[in-house]
Coordinates of C-alpha atoms and ligand atoms in Angstrom, one line a residue:
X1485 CA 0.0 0.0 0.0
X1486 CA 2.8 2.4 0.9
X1487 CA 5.1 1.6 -2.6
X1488 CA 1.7 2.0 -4.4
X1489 CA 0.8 5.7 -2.7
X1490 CA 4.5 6.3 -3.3
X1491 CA 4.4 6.0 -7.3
X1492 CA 1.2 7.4 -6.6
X1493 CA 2.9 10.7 -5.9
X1494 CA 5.9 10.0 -8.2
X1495 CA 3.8 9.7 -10.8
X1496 CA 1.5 12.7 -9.9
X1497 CA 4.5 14.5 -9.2
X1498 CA 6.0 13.7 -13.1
X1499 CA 3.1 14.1 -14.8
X1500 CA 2.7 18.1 -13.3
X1501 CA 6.9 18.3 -13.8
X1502 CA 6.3 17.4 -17.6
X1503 CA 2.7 18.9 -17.8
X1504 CA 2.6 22.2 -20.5
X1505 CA 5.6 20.7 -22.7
X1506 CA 6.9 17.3 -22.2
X1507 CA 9.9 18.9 -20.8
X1508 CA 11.0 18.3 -17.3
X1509 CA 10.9 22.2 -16.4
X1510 CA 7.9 23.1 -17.8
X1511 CA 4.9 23.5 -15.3
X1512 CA 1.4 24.3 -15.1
X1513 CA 0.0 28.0 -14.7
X1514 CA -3.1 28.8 -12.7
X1515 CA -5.1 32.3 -14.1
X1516 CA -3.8 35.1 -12.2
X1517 CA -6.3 36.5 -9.8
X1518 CA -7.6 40.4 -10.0
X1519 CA -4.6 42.6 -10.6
X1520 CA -4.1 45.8 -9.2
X1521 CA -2.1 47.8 -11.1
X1522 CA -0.1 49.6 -8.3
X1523 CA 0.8 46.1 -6.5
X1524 CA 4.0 44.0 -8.3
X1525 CA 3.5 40.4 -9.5
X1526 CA 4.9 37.8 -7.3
X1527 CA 4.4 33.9 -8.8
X1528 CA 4.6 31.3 -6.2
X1529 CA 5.7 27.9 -7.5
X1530 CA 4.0 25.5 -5.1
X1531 CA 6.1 21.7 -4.9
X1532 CA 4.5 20.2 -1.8
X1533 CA 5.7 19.7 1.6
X1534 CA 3.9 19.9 5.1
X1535 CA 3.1 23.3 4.1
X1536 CA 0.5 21.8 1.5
X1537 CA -0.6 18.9 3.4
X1538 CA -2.9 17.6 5.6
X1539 CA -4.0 14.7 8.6
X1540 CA -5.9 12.2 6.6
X1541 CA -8.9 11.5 9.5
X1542 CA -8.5 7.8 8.5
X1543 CA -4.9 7.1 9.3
X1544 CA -3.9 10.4 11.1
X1545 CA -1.0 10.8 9.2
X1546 CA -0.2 14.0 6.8
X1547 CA -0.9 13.5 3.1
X1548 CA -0.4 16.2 0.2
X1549 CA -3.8 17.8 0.2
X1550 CA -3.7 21.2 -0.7
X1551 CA -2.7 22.9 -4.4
X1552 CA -0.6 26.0 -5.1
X1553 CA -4.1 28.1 -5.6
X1554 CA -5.3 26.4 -2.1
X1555 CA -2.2 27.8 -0.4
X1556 CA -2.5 31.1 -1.5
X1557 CA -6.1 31.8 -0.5
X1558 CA -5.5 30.6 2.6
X1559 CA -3.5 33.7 3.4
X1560 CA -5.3 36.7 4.6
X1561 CA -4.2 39.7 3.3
X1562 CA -2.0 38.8 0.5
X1563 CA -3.7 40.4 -2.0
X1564 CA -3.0 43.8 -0.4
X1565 CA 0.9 43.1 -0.8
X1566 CA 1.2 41.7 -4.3
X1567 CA -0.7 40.4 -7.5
X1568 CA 0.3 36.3 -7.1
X1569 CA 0.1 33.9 -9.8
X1570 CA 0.7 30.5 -9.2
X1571 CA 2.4 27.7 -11.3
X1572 CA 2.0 24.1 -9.7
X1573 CA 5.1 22.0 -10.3
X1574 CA 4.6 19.0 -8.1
X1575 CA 3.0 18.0 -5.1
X1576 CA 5.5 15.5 -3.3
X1577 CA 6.7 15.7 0.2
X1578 CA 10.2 16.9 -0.5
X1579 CA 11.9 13.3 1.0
X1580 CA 11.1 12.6 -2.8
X1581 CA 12.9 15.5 -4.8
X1582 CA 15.9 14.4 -6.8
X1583 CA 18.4 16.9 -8.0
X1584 CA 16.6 16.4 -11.1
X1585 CA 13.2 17.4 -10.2
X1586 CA 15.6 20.9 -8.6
X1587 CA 16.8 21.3 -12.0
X1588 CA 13.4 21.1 -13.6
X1589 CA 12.4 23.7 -10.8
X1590 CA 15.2 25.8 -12.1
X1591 CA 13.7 25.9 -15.5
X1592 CA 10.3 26.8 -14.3
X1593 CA 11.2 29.6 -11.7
X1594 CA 13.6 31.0 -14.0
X1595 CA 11.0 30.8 -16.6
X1596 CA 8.9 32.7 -14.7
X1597 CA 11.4 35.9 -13.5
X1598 CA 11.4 36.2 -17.4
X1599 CA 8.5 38.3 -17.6
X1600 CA 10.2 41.6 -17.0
X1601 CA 6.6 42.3 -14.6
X1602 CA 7.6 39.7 -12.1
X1603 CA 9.5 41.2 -9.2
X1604 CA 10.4 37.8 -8.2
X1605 CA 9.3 34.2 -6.8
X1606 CA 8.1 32.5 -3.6
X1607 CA 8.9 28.5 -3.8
X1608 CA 6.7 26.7 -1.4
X1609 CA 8.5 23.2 -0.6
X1610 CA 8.8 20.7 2.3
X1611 CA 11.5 21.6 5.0
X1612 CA 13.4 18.4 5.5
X1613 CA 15.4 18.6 2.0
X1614 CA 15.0 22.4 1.6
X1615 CA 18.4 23.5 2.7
X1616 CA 19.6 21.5 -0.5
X1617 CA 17.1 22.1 -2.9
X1618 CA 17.4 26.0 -2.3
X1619 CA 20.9 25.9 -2.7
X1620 CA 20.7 24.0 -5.7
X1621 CA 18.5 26.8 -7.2
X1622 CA 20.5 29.4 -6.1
X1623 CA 23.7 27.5 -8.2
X1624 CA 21.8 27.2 -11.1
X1625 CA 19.3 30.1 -11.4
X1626 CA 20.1 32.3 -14.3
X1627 CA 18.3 35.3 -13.1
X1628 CA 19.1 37.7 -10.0
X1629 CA 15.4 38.2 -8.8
X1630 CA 14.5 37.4 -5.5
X1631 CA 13.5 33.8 -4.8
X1632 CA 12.6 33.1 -1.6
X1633 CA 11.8 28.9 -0.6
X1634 CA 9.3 28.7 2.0
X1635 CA 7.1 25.7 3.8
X1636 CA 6.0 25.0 7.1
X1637 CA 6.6 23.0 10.0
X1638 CA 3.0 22.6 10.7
X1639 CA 0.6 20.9 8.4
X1640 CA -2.6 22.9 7.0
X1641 CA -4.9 20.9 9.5
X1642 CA -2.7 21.8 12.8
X1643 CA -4.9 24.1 15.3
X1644 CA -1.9 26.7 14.4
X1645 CA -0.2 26.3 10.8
X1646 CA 2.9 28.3 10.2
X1647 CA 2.1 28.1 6.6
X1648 CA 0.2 31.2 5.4
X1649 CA 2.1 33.4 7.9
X1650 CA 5.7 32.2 6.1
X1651 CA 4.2 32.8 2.8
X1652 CA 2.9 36.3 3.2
X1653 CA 6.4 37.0 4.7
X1654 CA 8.2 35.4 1.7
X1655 CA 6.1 37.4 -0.7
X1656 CA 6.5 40.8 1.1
X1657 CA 10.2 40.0 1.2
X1658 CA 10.2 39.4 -2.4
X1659 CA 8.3 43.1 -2.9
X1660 CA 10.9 44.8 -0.7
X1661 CA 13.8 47.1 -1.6
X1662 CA 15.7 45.8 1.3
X1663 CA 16.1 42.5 0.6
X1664 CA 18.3 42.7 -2.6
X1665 CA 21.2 41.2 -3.7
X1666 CA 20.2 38.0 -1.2
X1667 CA 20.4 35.3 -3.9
X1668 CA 17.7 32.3 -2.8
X1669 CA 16.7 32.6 0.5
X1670 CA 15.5 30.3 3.4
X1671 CA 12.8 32.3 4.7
X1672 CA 10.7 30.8 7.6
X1673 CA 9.4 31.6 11.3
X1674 CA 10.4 35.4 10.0
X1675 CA 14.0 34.7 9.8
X1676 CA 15.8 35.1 6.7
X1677 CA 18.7 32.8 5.5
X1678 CA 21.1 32.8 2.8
X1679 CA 20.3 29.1 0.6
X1680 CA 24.0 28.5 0.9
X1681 CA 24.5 28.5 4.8
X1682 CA 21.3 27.2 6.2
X1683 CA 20.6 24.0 7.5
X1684 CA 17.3 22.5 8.9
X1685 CA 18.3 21.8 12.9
X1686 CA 15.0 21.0 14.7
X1687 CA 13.0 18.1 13.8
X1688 CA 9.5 19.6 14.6
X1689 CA 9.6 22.9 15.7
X1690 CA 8.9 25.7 13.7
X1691 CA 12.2 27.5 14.7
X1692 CA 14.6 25.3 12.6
X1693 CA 16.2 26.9 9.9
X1694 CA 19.2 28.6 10.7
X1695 CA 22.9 30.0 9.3
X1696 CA 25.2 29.1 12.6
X1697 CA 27.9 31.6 12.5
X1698 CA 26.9 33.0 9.4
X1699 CA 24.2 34.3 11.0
X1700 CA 21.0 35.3 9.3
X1701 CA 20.4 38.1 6.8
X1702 CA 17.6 39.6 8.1
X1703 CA 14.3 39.3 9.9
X1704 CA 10.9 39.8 8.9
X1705 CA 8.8 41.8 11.4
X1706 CA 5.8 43.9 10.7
X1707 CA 5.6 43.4 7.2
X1708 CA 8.9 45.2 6.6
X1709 CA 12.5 43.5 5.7
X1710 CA 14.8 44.1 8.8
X1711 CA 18.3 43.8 7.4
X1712 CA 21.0 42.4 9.1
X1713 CA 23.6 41.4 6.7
X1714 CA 24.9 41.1 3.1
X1715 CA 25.2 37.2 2.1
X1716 CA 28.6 36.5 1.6
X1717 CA 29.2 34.7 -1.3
X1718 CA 27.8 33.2 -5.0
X1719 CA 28.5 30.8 -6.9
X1720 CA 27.1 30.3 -10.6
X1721 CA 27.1 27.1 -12.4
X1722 CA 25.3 25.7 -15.9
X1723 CA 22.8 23.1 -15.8
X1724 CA 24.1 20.4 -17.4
X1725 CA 22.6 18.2 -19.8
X1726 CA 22.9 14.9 -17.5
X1727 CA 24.0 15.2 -14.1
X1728 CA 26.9 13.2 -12.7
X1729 CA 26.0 10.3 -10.2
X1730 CA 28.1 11.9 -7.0
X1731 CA 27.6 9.6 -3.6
X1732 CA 27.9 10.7 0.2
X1733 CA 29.8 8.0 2.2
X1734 CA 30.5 9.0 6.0
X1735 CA 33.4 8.6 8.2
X1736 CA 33.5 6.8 11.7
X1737 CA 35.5 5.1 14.0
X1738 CA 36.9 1.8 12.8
X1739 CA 35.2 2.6 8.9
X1740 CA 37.0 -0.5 7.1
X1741 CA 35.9 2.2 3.7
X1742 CA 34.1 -0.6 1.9
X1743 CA 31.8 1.7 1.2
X1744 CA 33.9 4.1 -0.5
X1745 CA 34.8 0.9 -2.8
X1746 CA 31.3 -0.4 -3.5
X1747 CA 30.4 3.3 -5.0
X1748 CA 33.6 3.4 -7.0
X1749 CA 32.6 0.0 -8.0
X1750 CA 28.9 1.0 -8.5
X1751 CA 29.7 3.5 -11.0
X1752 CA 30.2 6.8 -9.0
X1753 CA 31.6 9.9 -10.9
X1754 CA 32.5 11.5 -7.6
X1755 CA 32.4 10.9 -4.2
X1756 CA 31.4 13.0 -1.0
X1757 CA 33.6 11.7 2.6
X1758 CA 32.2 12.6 5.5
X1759 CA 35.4 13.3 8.0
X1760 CA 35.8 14.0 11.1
X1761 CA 36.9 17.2 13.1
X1762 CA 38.6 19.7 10.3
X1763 CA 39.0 16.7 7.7
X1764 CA 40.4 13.5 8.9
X1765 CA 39.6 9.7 7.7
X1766 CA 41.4 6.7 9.6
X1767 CA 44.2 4.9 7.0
X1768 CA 41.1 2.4 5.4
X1769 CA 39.4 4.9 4.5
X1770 CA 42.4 7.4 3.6
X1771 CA 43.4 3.9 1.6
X1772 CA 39.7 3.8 -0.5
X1773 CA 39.7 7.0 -0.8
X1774 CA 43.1 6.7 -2.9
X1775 CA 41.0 4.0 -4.8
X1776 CA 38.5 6.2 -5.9
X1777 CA 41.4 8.5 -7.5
X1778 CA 43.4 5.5 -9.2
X1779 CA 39.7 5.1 -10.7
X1780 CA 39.7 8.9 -12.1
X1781 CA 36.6 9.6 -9.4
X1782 CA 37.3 13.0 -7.6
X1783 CA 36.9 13.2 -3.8
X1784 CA 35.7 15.9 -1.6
X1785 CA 36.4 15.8 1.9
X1786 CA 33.5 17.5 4.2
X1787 CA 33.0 17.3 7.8
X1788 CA 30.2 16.1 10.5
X1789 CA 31.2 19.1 12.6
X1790 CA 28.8 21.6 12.8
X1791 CA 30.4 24.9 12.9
X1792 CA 34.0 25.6 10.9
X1793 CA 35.6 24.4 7.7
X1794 CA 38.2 21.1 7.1
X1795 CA 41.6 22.3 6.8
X1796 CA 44.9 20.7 5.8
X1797 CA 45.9 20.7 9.5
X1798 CA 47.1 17.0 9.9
X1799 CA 50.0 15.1 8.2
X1800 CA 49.6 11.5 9.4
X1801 CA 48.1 9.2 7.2
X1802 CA 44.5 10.7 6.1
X1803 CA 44.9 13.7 8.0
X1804 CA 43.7 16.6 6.2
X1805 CA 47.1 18.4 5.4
X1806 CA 48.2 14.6 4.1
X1807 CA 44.4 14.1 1.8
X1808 CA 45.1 17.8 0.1
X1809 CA 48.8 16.9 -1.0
X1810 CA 47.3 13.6 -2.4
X1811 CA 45.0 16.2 -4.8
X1812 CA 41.9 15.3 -2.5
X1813 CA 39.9 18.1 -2.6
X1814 CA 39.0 19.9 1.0
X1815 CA 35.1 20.8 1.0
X1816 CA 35.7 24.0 2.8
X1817 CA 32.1 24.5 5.3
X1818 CA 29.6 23.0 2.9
X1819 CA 27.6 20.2 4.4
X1820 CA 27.8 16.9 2.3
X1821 CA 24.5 17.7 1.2
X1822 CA 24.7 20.9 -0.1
X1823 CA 28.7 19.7 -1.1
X1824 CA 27.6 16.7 -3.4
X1825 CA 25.2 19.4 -5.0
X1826 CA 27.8 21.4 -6.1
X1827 CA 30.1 18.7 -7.0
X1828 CA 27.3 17.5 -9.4
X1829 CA 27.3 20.5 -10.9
X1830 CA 31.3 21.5 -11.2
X1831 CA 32.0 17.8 -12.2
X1832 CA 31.1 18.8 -16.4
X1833 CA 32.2 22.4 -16.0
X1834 CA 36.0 21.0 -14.7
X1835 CA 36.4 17.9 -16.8
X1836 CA 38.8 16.4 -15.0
X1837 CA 40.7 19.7 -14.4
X1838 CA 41.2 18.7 -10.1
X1839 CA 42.9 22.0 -9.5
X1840 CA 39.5 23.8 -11.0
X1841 CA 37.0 21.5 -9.2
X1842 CA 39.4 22.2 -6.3
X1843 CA 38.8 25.7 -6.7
X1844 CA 35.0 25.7 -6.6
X1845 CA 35.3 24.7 -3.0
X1846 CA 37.6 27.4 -2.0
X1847 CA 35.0 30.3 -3.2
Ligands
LIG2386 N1 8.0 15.9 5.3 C1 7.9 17.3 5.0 C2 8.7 17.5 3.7 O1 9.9 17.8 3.7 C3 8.4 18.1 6.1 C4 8.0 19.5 6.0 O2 7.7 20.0 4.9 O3 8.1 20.2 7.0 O4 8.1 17.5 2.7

């Protein structure tokens, strides 16, 4: 019953992915509602998430429920802020997004800032894989309108959904002045994150996005954009035609690194290691990790730490200072989420050049 509601939504989710075009980036656009002339054009691009879902009464568990239209007139007052159209490009809980379904997403939002009327674009999308997908957008977005990715911790049938208040935030942010220059932002529970640096760090509560010691850009409060900061840094890549298959394997104590093998083996074009502290494997791993490189597959070290970057501090066997000599390639503070994202990406732009995918991590 679950595999068959699951290609249920896979299937659902395709068929509005492909919907308009055959193309996976083309979507499917609701009528804008009554325009005033004086407001600007926001278009919200609804892809599911607890934000669009709600308790089914027979099983008490949340299902997708709502549409991109349904989302939007659940939220008083957003017709005073801005004229919003809506284009539905899926309705999966975002466990299911692929980096493929993000790079359709790219196509349709940027797509959308094409019409020189749009001031920008509110994504609505579940929370648990949003610190990727966002940052995968802001990578490969052509265009430097506002985006803004936005959901909710709380489903649409809680006694108190977070849902509507996050998306009139998002929209007003996109409408203000102050909030340019931000890239793709994590906007939720009225704080405002850069896509790059924010990670999802509460499980259920409905303050859990956040930038560490990045800090956030800004706070919403009042219906006005408080800035705080400037983000820090962008990085722009091409979609490519097919994406590479990149693989997270984590380091732990006693890792024998089999599993760094069995992706090599598997047909991996690059490979994410989880270290530990600033960028340390034990010598199995630092071994299969060598493996990978006899094999021609690139190797980005991250770490499980929380705050900081992984250095080239150690020189004993897989110590960090040791990994970078041996032309592994240091992951600077990127999760290995958000790191495998961009080593998808770089892999086709580099082609083979280590010293240039190198470099995209250094930025
Ligand atoms: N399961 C949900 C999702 O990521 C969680 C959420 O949206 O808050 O789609």
């Amino acid at each position: 019953m679950k595999i068959l509601k699951v290609s249920l939504i896979t299937l659902s989710c395709l068929l509005l992915a492909v919907g308009g075009g055959g193309d996976l980036g083309a979507a499917e656009a609701s009528k804008p509602a009554v325009s005033d002339p004086d407001l600007p054009t926001v278009v919200v691009v609804s892809t599911g998430g607890t934000i669009a879902e709600k308790r089914d009464p027979k099983t008490g568990g949340a299902v997708p429920a709502l549409s991109g239209a349904d989302l939007v007139d659940a939220v008083p007052g957003l017709g005073k802020v801005a004229n919003v159209k809506v284009v539905s490009y899926s309705n999966i809980d975002s466990s299911h997004m692929t980096p493929e379904l993000w790079a359709g997403l790219t196509k349709a939002v940027d797509k959308a800032l094409e019409d020189p009327k749009v001031k920008g674009v509110v994504v609505t999308h579940g929370t648990d894989t949003m610190a990727e997908g966002s940052y995968f957008l802001d990578l490969t977005l052509k265009s430097d309108k506002p985006v803004v990715f936005v959901g909710a911790m709380r489903d649409a049938s809680d006694p108190s959904p977070d849902g509507p208040a996050n998306i009139l935030n998002a929209v007003t942010q996109v409408c203000s002045d102050e909030a340019k220059d931000w890239g793709v932002t994590v906007t939720l529970n009225q704080y405002i994150n850069s896509a790059r640096d924010v990670r999802k760090t509460q499980t259920s509560n409905v303050q859990t996005f956040m930038s560490g010691e990045k800090g956030y850009l800004g706070y919403m409060s009042l219906g006005k954009v408080r800035r705080f900061n400037d983000r820090l840094r962008r990085i722009r890549l091409p979609l490519p035609k097919k994406l590479p298959k990149v693989d997270v394997v984590s380091d732990y104590a006693g890792s024998d690194g089999s599993l760094v093998r069995y992706a090599v083996d598997s047909g991996a074009d690059g490979l994410i290691v989880e270290a530990v502290g600033a960028g340390n494997v034990n010598a199995n791993m630092f071994k299969a990790i060598e493996y990978a490189m006899s094999k021609g597959v690139p190797v980005v070290i991250t770490t499980r730490v929380y705050y900081g970057r992984v250095l080239p501090v150690y020189g004993d066997m897989g110590g960090g200072e040791m990994m970078k000599k041996a032309g592994i390639i240091l992951g600077g503070d990127l999760p290995s989420y958000k790191a495998r994202l961009l080593l998808m990406l770089a892999i086709p732009e580099a082609r083979g050049d280590i010293e240039k995918l190198a470099g995209y991590f250094e930025k």
